CSV table of C-alpha atoms in Angstrom, one decimal:
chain,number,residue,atom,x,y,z
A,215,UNK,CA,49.3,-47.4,168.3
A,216,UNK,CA,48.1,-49.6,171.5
A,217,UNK,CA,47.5,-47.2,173.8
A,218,UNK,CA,47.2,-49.2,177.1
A,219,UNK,CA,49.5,-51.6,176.2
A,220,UNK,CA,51.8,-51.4,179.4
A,221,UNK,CA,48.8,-50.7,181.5
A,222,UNK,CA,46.4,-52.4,184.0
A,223,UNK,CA,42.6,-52.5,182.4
A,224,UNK,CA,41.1,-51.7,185.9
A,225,UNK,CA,38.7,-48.7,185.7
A,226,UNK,CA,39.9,-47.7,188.6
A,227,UNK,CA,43.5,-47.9,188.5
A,228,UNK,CA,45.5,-45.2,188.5
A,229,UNK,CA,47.4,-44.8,184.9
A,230,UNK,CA,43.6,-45.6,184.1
A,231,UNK,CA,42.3,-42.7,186.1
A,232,UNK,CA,45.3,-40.2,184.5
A,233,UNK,CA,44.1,-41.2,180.5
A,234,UNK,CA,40.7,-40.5,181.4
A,235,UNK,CA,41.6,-37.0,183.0
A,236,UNK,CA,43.5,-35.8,179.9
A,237,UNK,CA,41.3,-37.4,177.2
A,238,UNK,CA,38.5,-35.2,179.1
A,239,UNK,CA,41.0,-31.9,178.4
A,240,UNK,CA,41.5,-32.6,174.5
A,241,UNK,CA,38.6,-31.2,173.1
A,242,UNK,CA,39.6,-27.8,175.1
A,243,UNK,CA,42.7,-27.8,173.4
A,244,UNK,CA,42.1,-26.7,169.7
A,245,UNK,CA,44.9,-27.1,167.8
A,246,UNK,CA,47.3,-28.5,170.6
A,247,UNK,CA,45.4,-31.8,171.4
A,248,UNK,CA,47.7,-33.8,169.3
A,249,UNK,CA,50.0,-33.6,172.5
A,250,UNK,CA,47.5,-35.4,174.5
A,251,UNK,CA,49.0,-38.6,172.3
A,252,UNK,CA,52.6,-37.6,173.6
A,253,UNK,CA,51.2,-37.0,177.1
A,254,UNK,CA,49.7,-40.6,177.3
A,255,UNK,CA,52.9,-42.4,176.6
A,256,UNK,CA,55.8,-41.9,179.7
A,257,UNK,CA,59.5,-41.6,178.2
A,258,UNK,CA,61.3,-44.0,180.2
A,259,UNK,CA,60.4,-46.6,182.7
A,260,UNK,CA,63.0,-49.0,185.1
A,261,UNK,CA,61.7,-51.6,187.0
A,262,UNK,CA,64.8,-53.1,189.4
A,263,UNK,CA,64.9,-56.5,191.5
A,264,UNK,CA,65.8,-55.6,194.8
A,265,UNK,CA,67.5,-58.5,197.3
A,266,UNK,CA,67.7,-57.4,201.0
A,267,UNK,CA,69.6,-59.4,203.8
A,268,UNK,CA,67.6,-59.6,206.1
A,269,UNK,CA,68.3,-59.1,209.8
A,270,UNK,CA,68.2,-62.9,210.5
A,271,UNK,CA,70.3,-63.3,207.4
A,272,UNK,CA,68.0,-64.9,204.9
A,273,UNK,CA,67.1,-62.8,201.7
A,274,UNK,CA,63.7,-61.3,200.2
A,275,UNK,CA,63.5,-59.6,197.1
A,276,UNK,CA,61.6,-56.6,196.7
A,277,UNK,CA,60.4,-54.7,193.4
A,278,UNK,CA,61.7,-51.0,192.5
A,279,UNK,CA,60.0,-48.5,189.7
A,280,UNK,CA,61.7,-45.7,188.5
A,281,UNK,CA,59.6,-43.6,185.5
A,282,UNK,CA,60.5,-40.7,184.0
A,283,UNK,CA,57.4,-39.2,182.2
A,284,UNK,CA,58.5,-36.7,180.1
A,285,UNK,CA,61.8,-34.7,180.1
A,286,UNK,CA,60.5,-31.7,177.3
A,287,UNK,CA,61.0,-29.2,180.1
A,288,UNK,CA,63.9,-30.4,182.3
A,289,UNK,CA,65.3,-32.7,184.4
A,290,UNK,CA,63.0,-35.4,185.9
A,291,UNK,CA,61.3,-34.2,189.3
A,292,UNK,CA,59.3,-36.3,191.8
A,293,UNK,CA,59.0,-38.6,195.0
A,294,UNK,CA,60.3,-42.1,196.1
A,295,UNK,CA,57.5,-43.5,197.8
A,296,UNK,CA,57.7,-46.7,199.8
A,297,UNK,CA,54.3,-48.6,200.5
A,298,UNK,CA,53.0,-52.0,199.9
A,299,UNK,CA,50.4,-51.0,196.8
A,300,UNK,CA,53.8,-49.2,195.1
A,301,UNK,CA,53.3,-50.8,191.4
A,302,UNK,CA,54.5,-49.9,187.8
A,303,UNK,CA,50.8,-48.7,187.1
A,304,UNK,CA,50.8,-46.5,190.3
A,305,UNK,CA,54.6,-44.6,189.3
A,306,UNK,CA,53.9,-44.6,185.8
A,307,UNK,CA,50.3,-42.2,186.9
A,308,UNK,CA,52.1,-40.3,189.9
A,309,UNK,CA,55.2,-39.3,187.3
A,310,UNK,CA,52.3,-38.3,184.9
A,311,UNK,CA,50.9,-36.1,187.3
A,312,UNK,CA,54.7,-34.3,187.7
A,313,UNK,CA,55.1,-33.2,184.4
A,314,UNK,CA,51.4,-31.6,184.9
A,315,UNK,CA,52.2,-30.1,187.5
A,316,UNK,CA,55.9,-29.1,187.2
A,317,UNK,CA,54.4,-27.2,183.9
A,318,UNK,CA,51.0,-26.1,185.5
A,319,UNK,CA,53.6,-24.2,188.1
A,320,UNK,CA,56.1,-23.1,185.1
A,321,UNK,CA,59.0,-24.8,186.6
A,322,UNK,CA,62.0,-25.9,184.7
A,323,UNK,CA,61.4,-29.6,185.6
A,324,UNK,CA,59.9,-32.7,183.7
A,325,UNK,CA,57.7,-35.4,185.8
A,326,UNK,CA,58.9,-38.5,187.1
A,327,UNK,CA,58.3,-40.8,190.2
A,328,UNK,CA,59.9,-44.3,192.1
A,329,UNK,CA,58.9,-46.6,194.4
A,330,UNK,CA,59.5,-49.9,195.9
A,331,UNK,CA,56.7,-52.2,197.0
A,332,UNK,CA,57.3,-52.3,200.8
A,333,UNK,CA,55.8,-51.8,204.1
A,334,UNK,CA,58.7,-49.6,205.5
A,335,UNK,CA,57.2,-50.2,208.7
A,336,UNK,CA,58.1,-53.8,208.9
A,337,UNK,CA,61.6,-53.1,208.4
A,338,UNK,CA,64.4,-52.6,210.9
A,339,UNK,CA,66.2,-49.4,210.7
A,340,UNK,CA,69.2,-51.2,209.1
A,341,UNK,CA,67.2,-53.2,206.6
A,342,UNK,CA,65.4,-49.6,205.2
A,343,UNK,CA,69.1,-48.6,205.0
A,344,UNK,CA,70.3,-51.2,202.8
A,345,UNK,CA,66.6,-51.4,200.7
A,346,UNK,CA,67.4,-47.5,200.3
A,347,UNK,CA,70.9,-47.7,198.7
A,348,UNK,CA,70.6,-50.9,196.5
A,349,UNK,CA,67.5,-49.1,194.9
A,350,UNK,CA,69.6,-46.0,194.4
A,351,UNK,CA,72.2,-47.9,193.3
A,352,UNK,CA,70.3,-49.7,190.5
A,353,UNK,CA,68.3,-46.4,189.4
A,354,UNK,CA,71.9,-44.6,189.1
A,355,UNK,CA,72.0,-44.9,185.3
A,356,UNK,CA,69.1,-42.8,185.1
A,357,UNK,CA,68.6,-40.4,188.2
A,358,UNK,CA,71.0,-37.0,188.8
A,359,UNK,CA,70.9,-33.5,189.1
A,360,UNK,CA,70.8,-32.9,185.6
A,361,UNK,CA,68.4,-36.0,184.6
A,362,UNK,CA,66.6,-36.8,187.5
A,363,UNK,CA,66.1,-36.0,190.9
A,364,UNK,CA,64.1,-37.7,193.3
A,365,UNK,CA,62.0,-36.3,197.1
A,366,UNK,CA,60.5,-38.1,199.7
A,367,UNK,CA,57.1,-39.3,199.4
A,368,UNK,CA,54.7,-41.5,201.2
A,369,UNK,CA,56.9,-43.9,203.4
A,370,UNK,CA,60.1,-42.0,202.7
A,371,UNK,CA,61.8,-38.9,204.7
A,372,UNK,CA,65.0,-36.6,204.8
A,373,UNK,CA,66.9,-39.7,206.2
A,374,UNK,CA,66.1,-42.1,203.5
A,375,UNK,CA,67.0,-38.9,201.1
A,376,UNK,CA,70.0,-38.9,202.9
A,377,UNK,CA,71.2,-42.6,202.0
A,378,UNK,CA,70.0,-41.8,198.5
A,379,UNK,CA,72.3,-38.9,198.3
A,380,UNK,CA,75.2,-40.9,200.0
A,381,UNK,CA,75.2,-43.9,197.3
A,382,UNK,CA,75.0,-41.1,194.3
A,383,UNK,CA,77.9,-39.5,195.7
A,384,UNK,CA,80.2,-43.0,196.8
A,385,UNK,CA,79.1,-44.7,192.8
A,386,UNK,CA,80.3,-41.4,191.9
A,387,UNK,CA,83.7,-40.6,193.1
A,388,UNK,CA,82.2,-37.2,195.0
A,389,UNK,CA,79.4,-35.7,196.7
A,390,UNK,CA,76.5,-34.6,194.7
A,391,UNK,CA,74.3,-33.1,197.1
A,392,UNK,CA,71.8,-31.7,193.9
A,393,UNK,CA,70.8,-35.2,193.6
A,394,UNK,CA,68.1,-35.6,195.7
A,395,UNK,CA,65.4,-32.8,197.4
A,396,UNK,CA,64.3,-33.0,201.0
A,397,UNK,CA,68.1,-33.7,202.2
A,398,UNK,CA,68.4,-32.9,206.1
A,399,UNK,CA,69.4,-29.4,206.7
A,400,UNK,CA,72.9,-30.3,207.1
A,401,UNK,CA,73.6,-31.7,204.3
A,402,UNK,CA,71.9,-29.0,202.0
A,403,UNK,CA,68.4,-29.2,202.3
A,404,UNK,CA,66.4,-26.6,202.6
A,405,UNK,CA,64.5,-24.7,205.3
A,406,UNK,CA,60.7,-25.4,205.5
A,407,UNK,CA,60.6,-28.4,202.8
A,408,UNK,CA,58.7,-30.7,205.2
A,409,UNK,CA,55.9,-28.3,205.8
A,410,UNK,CA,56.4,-26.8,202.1
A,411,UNK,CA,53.4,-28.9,200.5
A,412,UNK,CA,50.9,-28.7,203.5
A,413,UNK,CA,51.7,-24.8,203.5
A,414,UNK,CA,50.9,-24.6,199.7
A,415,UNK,CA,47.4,-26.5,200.7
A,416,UNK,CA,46.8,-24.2,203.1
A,417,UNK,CA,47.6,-21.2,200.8
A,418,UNK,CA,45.9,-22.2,197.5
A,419,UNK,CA,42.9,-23.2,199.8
A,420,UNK,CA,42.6,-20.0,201.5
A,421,UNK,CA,42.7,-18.1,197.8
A,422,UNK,CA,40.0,-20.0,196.5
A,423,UNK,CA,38.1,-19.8,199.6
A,424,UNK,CA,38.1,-15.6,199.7
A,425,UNK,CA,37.5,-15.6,195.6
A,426,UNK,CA,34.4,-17.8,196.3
A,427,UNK,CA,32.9,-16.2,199.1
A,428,UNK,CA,34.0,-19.1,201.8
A,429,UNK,CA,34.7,-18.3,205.7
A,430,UNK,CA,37.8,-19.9,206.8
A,431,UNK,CA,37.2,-18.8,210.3
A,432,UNK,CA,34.8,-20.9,212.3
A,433,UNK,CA,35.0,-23.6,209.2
A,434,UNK,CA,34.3,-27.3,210.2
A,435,UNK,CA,37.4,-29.0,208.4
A,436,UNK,CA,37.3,-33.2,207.8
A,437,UNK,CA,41.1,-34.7,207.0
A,438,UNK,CA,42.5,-37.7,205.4
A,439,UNK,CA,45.4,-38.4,205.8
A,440,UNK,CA,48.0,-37.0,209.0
A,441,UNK,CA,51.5,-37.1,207.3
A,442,UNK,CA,53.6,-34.3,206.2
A,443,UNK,CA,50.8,-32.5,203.9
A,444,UNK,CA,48.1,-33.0,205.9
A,445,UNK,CA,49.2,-32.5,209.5
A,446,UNK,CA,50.6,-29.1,208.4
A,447,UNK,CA,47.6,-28.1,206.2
A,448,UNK,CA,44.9,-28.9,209.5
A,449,UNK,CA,47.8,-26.5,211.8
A,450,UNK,CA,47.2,-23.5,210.1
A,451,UNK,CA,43.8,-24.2,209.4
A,452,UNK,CA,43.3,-24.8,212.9
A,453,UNK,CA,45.7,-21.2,213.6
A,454,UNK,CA,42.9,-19.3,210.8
A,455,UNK,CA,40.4,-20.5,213.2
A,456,UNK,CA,39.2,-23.4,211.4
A,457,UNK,CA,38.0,-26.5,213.7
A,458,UNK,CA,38.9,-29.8,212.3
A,459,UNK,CA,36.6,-32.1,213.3
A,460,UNK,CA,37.7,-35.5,212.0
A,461,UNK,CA,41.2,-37.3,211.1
A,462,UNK,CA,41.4,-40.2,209.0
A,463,UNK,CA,44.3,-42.5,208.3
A,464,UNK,CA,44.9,-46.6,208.2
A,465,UNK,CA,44.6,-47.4,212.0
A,466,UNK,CA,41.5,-45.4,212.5
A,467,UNK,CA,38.8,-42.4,211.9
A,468,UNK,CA,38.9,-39.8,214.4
A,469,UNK,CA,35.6,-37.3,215.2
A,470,UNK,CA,34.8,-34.6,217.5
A,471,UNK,CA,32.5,-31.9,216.8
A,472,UNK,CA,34.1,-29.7,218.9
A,473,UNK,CA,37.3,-29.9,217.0
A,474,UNK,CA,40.4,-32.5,217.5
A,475,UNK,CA,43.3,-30.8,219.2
A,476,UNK,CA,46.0,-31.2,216.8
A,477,UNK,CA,48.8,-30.7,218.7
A,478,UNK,CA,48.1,-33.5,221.1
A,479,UNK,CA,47.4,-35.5,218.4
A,480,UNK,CA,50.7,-34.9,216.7
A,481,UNK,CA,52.3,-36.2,220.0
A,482,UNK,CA,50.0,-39.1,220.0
A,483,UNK,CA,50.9,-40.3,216.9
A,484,UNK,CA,54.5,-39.5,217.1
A,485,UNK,CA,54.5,-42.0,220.3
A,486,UNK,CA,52.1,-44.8,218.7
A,487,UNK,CA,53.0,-44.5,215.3
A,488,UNK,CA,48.9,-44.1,214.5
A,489,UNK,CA,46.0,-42.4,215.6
A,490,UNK,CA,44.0,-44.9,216.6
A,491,UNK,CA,43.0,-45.0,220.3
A,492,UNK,CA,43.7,-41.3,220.4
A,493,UNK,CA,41.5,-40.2,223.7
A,494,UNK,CA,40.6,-36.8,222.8
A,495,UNK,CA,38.2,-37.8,220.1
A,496,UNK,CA,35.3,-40.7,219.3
A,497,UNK,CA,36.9,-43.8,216.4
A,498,UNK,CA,33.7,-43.8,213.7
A,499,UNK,CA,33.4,-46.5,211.0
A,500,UNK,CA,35.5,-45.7,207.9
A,501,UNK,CA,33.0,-44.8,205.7
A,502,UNK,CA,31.2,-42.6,207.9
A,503,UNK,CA,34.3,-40.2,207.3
A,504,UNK,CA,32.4,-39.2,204.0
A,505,UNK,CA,28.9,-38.5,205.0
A,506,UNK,CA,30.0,-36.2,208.1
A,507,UNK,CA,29.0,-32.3,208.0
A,508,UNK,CA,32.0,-30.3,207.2
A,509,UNK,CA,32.8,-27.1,205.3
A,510,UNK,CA,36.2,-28.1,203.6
A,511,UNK,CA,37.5,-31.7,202.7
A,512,UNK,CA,41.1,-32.3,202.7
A,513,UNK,CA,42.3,-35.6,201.1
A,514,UNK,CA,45.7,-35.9,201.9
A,515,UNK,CA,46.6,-39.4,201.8
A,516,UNK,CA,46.7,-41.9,198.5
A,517,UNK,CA,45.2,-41.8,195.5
A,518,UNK,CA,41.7,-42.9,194.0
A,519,UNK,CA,39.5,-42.3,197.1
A,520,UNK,CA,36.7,-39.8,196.6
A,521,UNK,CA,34.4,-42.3,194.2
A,522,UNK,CA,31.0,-41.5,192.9
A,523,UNK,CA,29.4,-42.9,195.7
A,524,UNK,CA,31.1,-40.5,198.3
A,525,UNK,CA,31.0,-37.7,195.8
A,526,UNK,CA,27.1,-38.1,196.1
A,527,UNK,CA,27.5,-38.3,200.2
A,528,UNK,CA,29.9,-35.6,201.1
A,529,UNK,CA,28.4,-31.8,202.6
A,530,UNK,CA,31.4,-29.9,201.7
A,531,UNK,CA,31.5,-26.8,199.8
A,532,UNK,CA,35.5,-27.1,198.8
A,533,UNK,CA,37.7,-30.0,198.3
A,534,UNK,CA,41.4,-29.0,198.4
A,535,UNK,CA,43.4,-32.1,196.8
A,536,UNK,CA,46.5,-32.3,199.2
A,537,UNK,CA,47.2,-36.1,197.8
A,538,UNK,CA,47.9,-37.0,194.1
A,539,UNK,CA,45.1,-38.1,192.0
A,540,UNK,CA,42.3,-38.4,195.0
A,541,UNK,CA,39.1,-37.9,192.9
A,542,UNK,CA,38.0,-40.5,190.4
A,543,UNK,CA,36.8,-38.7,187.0
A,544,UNK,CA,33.4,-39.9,187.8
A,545,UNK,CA,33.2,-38.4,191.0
A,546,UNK,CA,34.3,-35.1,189.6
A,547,UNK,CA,31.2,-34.9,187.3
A,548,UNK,CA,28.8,-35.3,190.1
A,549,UNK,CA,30.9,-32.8,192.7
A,550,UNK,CA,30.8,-30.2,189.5
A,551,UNK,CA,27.0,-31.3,189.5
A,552,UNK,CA,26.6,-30.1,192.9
A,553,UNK,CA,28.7,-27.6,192.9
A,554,UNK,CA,31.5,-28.6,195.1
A,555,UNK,CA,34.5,-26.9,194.6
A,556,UNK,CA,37.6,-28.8,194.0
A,557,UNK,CA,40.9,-27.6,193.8
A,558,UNK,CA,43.3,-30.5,192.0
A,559,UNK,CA,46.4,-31.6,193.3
A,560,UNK,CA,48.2,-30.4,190.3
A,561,UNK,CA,48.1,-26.8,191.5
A,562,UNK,CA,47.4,-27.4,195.6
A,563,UNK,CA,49.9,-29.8,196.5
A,564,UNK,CA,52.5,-28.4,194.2
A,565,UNK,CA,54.4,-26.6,196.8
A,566,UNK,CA,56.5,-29.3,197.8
């Protein structure tokens, strides 16, 4: 059977990077490694054409994913993320990583993932509105509470949850509330999903830190990433007495040994819509993000960015994954050679 058939050959693309990850677990697996064959084929994937009127009335077209990964265990479970690098190769690795993780945490779910290839910041309010319920309107044959049921991700939120929920329910004759996760409060959602995933981060990191002998208190802490998961994860590091001493996310990389003060920084980038410029710490080159002295590494932003390179740079003594798929394979082997600790996002993000 072709095995990468429906896959991109880059090394370093993400299905790429999931293959190489479970082809390194089969020989631990005895008698059960004939599932890694099952495991490297996803059940079900839905590519859409999606054409938006614009708000000057002409039309662009945008591309929508929908993959379900593997249902064995229950109905599909996993984001809708909107960003500009959104492809089929990307979903198809990020609905992977569901099922691993939805069985990792023995939950009744199977893995799957969406996306559409957009900058949501470039649109309008109105024109994310009307992106949001054609795409749920075209992944309708496939998504609901008891086949598939989508969350926010990167680019998304409770509002664009709400849309989602809204088209399910009009297509359908009545509301269907179970069809989507990370609803607003009102209609359904739950208490403490925003924070849920940077709380589990924050959590699992602090077990693994007192089992290996690691003081949270008076730790120097280096983020990637200031969304949901990572804003929430730095708080309560910050509230342990952990000093986080740089942010990093696409505008800029923030650094101040002294420790950035999160809470303004939250108001700064809730006014801006980025970091950069933020006056209560020094902007360092991008890459100098890696080589900085710190106790604990947080990636919490996209995939595939801890290579070998800045394996062989970084000072930390614990890596806790807060993104999906952060750590090429190859960097894995050298952090394990120095003995970095590295949590994986399959069991440190998973409480979102």
């Amino acid at each position: 059977m072709e095995k990468l058939s429906y896959a991109s050959d880059s090394s370093t693309s993400p299905w790429v990077t999931y293959l190489r990850q479970i082809d390194r677990v089969a020989p631990h697996l005895g008698d059960l490694a004939h599932w890694i064959e099952t495991l490297r084929h996803p059940k079900r994937a839905l590519i859409v054409d999606i054409p938006l009127q614009m708000d000057d009335g002409t039309i662009r077209h945008f591309e929508g994913y929908r993959v379900q990964h593997n249902l064995s265990r229950g109905p599909g479970k996993g984001g809708v993320r909107y960003h500009p690098d959104v492809d089929l190769n990307e979903v198809m690795a990020l609905s992977a990583w569901m099922t691993i993780k939805c069985a990792a945490l023995n939950l009744p779910y199977g893995g799957a993932k969406g996306g559409i290839r957009v900058d949501p910041f470039s649109l309008s309010e109105g024109e994310l509105e009307r992106l949001t319920r054609r795409y749920t309107s075209e992944i309708g044959l496939i998504i609901g509470p008891q086949k598939d049921i989508p969350a926010p991700d990167v680019g998304t939120n409770g509002k664009v949850m709400a849309w989602m929920m809204d088209t399910y329910s009009m297509n359908h004759g009545t509301t269907i509330t179970g069809v989507v996760t990370g609803k607003p409060i009102h209609l359904g959602g739950s208490l403490g999903r925003e924070k849920a995933t940077g709380r589990g981060v924050f959590i699992t990191g602090c077990e693994v830190a007192k089992r290996s002998g690691i003081e949270i208190e008076g730790a120097k802490i280096a983020l990637q990433g200031f969304g949901n998961v990572g804003s929430e994860a730095a708080r309560l590091f910050e509230k342990a007495g952990a000093r986080v001493v740089a942010v990093q996310d696409h505008s800029a990389t923030l650094y101040n040994e002294a420790g950035i003060d999160l809470t303004e920084l939250t108001v700064w980038q809730t006014e801006s819509k980025q970091i950069a410029g933020f006056p209560g710490a020094q902007e360092i080159a991008k890459e100098e993000f890696w080589t900085l002295q710190m106790d604990i590494l947080i990636p919490a932003a996209l995939e595939g960015q801890i290579t070998r390179e800045r394996a062989e740079n970084l000072s930390c003594k614990l890596i806790l994954e807060g993104a999906n798929g952060p750590t090429y394979p190859e960097a894995d082997d050298v952090l394990a050679e120095r003995g970095i600790l590295v949590v994986p996002d399959v069991i440190c993000n998973a409480g979102g």
